[in-house]
Short mmCIF file of N, CA and C in Angstrom, two decimals:
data_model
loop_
_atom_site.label_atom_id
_atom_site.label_comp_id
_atom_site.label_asym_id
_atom_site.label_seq_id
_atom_site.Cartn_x
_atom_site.Cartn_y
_atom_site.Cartn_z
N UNK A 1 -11.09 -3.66 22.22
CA UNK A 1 -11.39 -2.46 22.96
C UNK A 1 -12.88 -2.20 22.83
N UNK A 2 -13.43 -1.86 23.85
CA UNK A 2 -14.86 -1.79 23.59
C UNK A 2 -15.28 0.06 24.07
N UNK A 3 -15.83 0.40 23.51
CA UNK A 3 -16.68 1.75 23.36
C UNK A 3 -17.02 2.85 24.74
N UNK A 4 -16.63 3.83 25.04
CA UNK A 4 -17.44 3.86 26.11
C UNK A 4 -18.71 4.28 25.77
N UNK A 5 -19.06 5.18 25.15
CA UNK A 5 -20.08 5.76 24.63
C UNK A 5 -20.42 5.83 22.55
N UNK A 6 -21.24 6.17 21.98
CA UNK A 6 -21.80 5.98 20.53
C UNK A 6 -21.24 6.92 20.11
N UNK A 7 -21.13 8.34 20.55
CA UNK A 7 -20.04 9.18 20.05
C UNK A 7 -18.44 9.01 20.08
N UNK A 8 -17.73 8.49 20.92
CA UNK A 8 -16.38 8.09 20.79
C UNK A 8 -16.49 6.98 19.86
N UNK A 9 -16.95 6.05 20.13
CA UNK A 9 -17.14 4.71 19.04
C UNK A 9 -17.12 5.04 17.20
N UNK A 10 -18.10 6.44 17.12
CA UNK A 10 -18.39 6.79 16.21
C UNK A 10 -16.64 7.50 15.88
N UNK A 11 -16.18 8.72 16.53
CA UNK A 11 -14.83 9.39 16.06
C UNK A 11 -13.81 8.08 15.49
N UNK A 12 -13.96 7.05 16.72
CA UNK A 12 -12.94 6.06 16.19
C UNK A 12 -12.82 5.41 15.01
N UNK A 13 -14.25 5.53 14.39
CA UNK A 13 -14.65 4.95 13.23
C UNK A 13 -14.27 5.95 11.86
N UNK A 14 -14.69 6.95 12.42
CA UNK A 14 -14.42 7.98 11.42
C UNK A 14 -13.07 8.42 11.57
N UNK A 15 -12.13 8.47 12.38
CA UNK A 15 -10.63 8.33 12.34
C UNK A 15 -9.72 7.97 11.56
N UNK A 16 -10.39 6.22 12.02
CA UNK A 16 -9.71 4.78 11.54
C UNK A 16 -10.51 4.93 10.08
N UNK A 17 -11.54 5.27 9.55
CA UNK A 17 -12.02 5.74 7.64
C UNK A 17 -11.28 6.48 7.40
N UNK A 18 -10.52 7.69 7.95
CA UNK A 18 -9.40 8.59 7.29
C UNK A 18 -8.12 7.85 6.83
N UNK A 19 -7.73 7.19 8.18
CA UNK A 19 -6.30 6.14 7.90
C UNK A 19 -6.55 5.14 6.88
N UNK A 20 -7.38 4.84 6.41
CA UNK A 20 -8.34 3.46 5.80
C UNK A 20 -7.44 2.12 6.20
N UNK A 21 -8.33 2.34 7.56
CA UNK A 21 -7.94 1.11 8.30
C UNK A 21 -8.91 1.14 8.99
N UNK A 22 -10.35 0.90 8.52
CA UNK A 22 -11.29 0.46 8.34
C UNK A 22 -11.79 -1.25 7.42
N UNK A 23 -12.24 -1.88 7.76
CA UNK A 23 -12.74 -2.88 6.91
C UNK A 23 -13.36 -4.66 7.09
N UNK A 24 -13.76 -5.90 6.78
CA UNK A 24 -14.39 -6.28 7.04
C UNK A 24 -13.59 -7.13 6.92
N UNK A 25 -13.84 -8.45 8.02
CA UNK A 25 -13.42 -9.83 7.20
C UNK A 25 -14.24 -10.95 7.84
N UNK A 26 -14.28 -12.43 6.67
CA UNK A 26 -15.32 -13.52 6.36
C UNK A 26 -14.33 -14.33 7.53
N UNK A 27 -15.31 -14.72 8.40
CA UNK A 27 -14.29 -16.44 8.95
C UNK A 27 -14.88 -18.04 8.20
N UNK A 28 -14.31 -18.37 8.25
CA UNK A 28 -15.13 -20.07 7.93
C UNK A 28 -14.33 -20.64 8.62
N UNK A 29 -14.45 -21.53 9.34
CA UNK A 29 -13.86 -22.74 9.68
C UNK A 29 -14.91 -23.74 10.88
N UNK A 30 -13.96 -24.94 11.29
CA UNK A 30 -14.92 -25.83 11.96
C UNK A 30 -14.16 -25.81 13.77
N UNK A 31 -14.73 -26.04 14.55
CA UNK A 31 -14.86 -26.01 15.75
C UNK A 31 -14.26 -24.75 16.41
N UNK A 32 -14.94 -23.25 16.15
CA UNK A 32 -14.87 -22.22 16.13
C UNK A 32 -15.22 -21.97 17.82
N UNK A 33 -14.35 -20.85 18.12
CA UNK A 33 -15.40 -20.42 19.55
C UNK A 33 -16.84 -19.89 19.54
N UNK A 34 -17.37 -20.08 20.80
CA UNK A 34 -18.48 -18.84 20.43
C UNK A 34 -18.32 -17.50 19.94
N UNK A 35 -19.43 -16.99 19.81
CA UNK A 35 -19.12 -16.15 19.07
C UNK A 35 -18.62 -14.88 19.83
N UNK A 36 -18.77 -14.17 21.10
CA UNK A 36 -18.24 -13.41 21.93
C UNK A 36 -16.63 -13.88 21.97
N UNK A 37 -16.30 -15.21 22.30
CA UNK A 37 -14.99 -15.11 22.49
C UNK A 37 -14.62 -15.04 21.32
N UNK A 38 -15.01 -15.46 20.31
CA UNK A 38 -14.38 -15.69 18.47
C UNK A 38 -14.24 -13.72 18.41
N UNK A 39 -14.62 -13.05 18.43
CA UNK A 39 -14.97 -11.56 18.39
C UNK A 39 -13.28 -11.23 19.04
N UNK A 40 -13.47 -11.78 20.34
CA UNK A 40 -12.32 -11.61 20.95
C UNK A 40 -10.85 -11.90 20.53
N UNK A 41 -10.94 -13.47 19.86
CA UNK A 41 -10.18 -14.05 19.22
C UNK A 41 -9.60 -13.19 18.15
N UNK A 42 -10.39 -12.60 17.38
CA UNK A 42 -10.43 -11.29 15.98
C UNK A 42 -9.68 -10.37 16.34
N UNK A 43 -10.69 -10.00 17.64
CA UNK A 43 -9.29 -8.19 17.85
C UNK A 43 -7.92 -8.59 17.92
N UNK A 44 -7.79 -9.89 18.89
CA UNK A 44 -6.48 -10.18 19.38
C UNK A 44 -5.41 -10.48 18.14
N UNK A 45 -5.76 -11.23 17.25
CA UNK A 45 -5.34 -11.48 16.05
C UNK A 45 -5.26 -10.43 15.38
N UNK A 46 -6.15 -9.73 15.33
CA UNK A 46 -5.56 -8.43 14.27
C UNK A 46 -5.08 -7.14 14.59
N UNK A 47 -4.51 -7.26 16.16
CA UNK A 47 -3.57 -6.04 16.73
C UNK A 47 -2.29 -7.03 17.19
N UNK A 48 -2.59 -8.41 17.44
CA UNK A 48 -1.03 -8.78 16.96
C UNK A 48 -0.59 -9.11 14.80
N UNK A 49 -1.41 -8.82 14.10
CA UNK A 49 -1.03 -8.84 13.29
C UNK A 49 -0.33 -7.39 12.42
N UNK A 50 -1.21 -6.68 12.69
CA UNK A 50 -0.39 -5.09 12.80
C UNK A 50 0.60 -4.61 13.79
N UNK A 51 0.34 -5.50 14.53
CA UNK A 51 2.06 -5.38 15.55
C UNK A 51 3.13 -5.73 14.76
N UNK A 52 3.40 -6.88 14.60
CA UNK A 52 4.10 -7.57 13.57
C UNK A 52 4.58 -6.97 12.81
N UNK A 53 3.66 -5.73 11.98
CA UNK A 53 4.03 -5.16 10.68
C UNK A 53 4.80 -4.38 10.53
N UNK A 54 4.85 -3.81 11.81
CA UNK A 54 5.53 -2.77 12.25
C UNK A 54 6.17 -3.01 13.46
N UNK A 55 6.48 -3.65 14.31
CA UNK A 55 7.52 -4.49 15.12
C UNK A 55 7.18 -3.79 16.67
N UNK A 56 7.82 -3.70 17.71
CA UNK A 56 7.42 -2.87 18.78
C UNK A 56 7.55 -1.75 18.91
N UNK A 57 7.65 -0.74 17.89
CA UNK A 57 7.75 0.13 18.07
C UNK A 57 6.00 0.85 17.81
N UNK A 58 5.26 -0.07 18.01
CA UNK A 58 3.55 0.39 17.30
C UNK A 58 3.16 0.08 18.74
N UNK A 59 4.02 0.88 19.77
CA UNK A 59 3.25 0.56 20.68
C UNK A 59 1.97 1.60 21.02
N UNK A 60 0.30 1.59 21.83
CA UNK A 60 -0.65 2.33 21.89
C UNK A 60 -1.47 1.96 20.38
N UNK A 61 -1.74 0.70 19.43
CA UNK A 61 -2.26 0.61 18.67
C UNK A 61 -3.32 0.70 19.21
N UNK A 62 -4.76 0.61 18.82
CA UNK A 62 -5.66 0.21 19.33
C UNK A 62 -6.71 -0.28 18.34
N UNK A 63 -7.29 -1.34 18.48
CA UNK A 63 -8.27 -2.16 17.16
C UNK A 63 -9.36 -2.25 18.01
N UNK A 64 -10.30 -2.22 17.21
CA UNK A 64 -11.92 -2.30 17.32
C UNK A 64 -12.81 -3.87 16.59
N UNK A 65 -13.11 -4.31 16.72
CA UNK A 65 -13.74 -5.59 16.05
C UNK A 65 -15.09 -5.56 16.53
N UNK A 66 -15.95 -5.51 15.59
CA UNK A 66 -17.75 -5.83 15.81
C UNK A 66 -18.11 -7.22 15.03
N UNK A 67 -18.77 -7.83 15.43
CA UNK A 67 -19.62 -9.07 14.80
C UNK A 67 -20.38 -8.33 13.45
N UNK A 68 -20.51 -8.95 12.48
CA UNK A 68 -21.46 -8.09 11.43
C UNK A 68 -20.54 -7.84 10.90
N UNK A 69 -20.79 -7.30 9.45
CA UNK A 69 -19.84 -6.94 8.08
C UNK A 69 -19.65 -5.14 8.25
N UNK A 70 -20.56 -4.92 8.87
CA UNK A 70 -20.63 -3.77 8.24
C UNK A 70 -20.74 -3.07 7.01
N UNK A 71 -21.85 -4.15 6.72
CA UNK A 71 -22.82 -3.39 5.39
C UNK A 71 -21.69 -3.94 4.23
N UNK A 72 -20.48 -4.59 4.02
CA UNK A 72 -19.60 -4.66 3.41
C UNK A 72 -20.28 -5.95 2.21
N UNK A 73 -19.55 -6.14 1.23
CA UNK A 73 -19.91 -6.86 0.22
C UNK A 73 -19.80 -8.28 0.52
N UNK A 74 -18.87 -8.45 1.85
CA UNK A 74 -18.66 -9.70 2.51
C UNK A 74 -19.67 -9.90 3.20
N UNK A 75 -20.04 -9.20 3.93
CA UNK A 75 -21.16 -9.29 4.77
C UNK A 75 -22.32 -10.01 4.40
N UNK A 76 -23.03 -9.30 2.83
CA UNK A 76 -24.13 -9.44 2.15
C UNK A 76 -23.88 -11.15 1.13
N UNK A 77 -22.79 -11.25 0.88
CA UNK A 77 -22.55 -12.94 0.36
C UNK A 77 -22.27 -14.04 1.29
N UNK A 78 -22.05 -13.79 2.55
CA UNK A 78 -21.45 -14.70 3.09
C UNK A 78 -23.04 -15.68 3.46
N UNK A 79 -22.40 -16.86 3.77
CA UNK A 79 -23.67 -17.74 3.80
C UNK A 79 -23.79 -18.17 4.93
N UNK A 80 -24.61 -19.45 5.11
CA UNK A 80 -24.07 -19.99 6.93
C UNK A 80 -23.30 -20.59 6.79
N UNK A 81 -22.50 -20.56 8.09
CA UNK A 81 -20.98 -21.03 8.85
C UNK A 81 -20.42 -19.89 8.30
N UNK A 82 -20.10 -18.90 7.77
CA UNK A 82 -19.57 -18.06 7.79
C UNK A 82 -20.09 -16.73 8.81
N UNK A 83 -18.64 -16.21 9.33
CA UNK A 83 -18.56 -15.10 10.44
C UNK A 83 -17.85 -13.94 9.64
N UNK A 84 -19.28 -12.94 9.67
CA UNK A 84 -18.56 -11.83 9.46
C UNK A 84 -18.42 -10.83 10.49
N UNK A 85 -17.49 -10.22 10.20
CA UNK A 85 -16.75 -8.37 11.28
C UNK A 85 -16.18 -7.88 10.81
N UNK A 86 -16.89 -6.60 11.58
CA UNK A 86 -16.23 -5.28 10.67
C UNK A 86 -15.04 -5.10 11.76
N UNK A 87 -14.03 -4.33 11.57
CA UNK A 87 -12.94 -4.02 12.34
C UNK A 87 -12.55 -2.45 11.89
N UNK A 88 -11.82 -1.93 13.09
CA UNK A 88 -11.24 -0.81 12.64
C UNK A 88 -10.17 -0.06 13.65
N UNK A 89 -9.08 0.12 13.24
CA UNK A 89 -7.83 0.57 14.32
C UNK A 89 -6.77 1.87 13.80
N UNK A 90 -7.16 2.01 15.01
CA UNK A 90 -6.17 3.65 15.14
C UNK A 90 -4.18 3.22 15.48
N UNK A 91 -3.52 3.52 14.91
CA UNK A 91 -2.33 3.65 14.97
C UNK A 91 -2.10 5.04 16.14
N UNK A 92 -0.83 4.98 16.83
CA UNK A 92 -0.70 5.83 17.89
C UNK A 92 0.12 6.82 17.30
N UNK A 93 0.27 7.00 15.93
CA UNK A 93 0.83 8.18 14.72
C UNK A 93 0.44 7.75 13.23
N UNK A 94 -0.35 9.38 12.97
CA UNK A 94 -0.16 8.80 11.49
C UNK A 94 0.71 8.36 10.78
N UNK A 95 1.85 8.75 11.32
CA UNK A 95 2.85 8.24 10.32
C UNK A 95 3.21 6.97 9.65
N UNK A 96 2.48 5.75 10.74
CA UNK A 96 2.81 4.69 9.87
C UNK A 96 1.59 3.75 9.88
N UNK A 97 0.30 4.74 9.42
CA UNK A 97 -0.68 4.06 8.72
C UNK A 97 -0.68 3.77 7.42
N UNK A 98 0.25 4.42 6.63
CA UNK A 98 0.44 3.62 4.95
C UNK A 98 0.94 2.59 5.01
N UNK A 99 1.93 2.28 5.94
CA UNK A 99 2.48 0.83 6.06
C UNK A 99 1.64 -0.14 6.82
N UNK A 100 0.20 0.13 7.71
CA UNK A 100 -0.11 -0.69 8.26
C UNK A 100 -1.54 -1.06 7.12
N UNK A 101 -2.14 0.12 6.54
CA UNK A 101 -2.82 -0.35 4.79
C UNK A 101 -1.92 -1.17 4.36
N UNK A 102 -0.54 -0.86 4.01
CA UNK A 102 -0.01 -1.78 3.00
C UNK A 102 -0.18 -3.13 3.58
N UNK A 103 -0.30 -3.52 4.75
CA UNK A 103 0.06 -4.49 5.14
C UNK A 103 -1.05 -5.45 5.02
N UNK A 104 -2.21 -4.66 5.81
CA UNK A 104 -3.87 -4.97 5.67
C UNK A 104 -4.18 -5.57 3.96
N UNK A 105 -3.59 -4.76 3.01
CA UNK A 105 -3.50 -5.37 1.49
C UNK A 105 -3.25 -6.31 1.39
N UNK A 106 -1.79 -6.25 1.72
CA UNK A 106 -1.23 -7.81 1.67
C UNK A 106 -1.85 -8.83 2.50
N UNK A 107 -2.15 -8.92 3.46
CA UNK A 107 -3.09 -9.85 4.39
C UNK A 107 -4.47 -10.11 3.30
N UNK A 108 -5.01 -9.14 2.57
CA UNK A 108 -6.17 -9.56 1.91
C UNK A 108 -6.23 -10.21 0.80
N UNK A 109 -4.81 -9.61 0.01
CA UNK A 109 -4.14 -10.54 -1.04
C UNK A 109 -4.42 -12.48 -0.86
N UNK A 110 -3.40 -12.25 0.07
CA UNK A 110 -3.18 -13.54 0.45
C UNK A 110 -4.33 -14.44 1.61
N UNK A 111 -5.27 -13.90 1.31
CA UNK A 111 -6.49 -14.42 2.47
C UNK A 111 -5.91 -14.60 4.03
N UNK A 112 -5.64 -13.63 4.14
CA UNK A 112 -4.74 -13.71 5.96
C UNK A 112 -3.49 -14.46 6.40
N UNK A 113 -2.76 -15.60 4.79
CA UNK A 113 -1.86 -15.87 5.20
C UNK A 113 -0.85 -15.65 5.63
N UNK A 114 -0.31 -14.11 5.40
CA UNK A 114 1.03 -13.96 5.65
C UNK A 114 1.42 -13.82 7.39
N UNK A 115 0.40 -13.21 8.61
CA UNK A 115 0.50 -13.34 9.66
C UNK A 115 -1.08 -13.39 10.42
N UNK A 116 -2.11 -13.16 9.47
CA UNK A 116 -3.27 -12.87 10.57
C UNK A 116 -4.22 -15.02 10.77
N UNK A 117 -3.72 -15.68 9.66
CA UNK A 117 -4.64 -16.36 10.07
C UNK A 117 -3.50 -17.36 11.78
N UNK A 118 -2.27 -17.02 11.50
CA UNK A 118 -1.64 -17.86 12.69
C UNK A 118 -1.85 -17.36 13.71
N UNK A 119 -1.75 -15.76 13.63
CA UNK A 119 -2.67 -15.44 15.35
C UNK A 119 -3.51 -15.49 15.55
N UNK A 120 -4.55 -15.73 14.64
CA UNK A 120 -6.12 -15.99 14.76
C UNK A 120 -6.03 -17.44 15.56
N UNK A 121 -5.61 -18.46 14.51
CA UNK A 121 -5.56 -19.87 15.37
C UNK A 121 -4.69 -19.79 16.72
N UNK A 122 -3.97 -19.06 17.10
CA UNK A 122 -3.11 -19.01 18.13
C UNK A 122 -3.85 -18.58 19.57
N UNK A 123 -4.93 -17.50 19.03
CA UNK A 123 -5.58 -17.03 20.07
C UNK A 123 -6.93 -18.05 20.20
N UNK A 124 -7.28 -18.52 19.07
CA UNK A 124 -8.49 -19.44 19.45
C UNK A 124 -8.08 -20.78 20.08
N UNK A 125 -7.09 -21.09 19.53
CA UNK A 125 -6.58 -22.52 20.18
C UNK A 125 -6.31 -22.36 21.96
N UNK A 126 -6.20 -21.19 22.41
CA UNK A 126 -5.53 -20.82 23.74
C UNK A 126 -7.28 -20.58 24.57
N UNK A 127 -8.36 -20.27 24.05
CA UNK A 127 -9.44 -20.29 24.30
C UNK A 127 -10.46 -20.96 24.28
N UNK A 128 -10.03 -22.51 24.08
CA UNK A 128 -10.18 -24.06 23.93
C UNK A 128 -9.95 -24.79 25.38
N UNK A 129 -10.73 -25.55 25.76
CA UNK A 129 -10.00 -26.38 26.45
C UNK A 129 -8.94 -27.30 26.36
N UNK A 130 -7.81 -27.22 27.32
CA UNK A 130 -6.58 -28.32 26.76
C UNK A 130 -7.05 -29.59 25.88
N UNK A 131 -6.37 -29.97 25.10
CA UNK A 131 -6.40 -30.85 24.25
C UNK A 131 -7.04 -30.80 23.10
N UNK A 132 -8.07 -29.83 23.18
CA UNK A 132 -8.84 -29.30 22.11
C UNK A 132 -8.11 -28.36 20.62
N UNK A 133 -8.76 -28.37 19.41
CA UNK A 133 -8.16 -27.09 18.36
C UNK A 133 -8.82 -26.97 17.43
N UNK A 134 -9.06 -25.97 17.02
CA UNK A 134 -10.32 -25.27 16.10
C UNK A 134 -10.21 -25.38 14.93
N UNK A 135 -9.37 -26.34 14.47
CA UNK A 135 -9.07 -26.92 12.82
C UNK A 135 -8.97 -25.49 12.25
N UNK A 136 -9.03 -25.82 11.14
CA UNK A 136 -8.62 -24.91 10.10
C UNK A 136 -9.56 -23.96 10.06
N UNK A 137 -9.10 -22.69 9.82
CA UNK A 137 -9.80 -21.79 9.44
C UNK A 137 -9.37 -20.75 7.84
N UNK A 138 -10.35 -20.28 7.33
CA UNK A 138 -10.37 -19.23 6.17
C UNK A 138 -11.00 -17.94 6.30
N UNK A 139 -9.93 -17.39 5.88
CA UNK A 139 -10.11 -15.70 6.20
C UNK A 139 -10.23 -15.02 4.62
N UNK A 140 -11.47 -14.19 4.50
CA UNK A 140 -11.74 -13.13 3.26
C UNK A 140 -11.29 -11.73 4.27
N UNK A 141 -10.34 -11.07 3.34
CA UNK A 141 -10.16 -9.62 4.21
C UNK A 141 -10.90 -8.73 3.03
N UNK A 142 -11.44 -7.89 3.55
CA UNK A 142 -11.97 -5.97 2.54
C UNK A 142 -11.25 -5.17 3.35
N UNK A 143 -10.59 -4.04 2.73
CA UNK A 143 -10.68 -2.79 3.22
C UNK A 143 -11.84 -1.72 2.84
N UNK A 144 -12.10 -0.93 3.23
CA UNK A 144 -13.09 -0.28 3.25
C UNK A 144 -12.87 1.20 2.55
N UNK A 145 -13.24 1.81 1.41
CA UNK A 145 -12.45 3.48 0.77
C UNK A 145 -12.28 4.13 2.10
N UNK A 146 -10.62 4.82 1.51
CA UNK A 146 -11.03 6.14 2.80
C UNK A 146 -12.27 6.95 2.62
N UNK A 147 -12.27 7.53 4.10
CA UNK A 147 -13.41 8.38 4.06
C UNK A 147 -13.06 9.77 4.30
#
């Protein structure tokens, strides 16, 4: 989802810091998209991965993904070949933003294995030309304190 203006961009941010579902994550891997579609690749992956968490009933999620760490501790270590972004998404009720943190945890636990790194490759592989695939990739997740 992209911004219309620096003040909405900004509420969404400061929203999604209340829910703390705010936060950053590292990519590494080899035959990556560019980086506009890789960006793209990110949101898509990580609003079908909070879909998931919460099944169809999360319908009206909405996720944000920027290039850059956002000042995050990932951001400041990562080296080259590594992609950092900050991300941040509003649930369409508070009610089940503790379960979509819990989930974001567990995704960081496990470096994106439990559902974000297969939609990540799912959406990059589909943004390849046929026959093509973006090998392996590694995911560092942060959440970010509420704010």
């Amino acid at each position: 989802e992209t911004a219309i203006d620096a003040a909405s961009d900004a509420a969404f941010e400061l929203d999604a810091g209340a829910l703390g579902l705010r936060g950053a994550l590292l990519l590494r891997g080899q035959n990556l998209p560019p980086m506009p579609k890789l960006a793209s690749c990110v949101r898509l992956a990580m609003q079908g991965t909070l879909q998931a968490a919460l099944g169809p009933s999360l319908q009206g999620l909405r996720v944000r993904v920027r290039p850059g760490g956002g000042g995050s501790e990932l951001a400041k270590t990562c080296g080259s070949g590594a992609f950092p972004f900050s991300f941040a998404a509003l649930p369409p009720s508070a009610e089940v933003s503790e379960a979509l943190v819990a989930h974001l945890l567990l995704e960081a636990d496990h470096e994106g294995a439990v559902c974000f790194v297969a939609e990540l490759q799912a959406a990059m592989d589909q943004s390849l030309p046929p026959g093509e695939s973006s090998g392996g990739v590694k995911v560092q997740l942060e959440l970010f304190p509420r704010t």
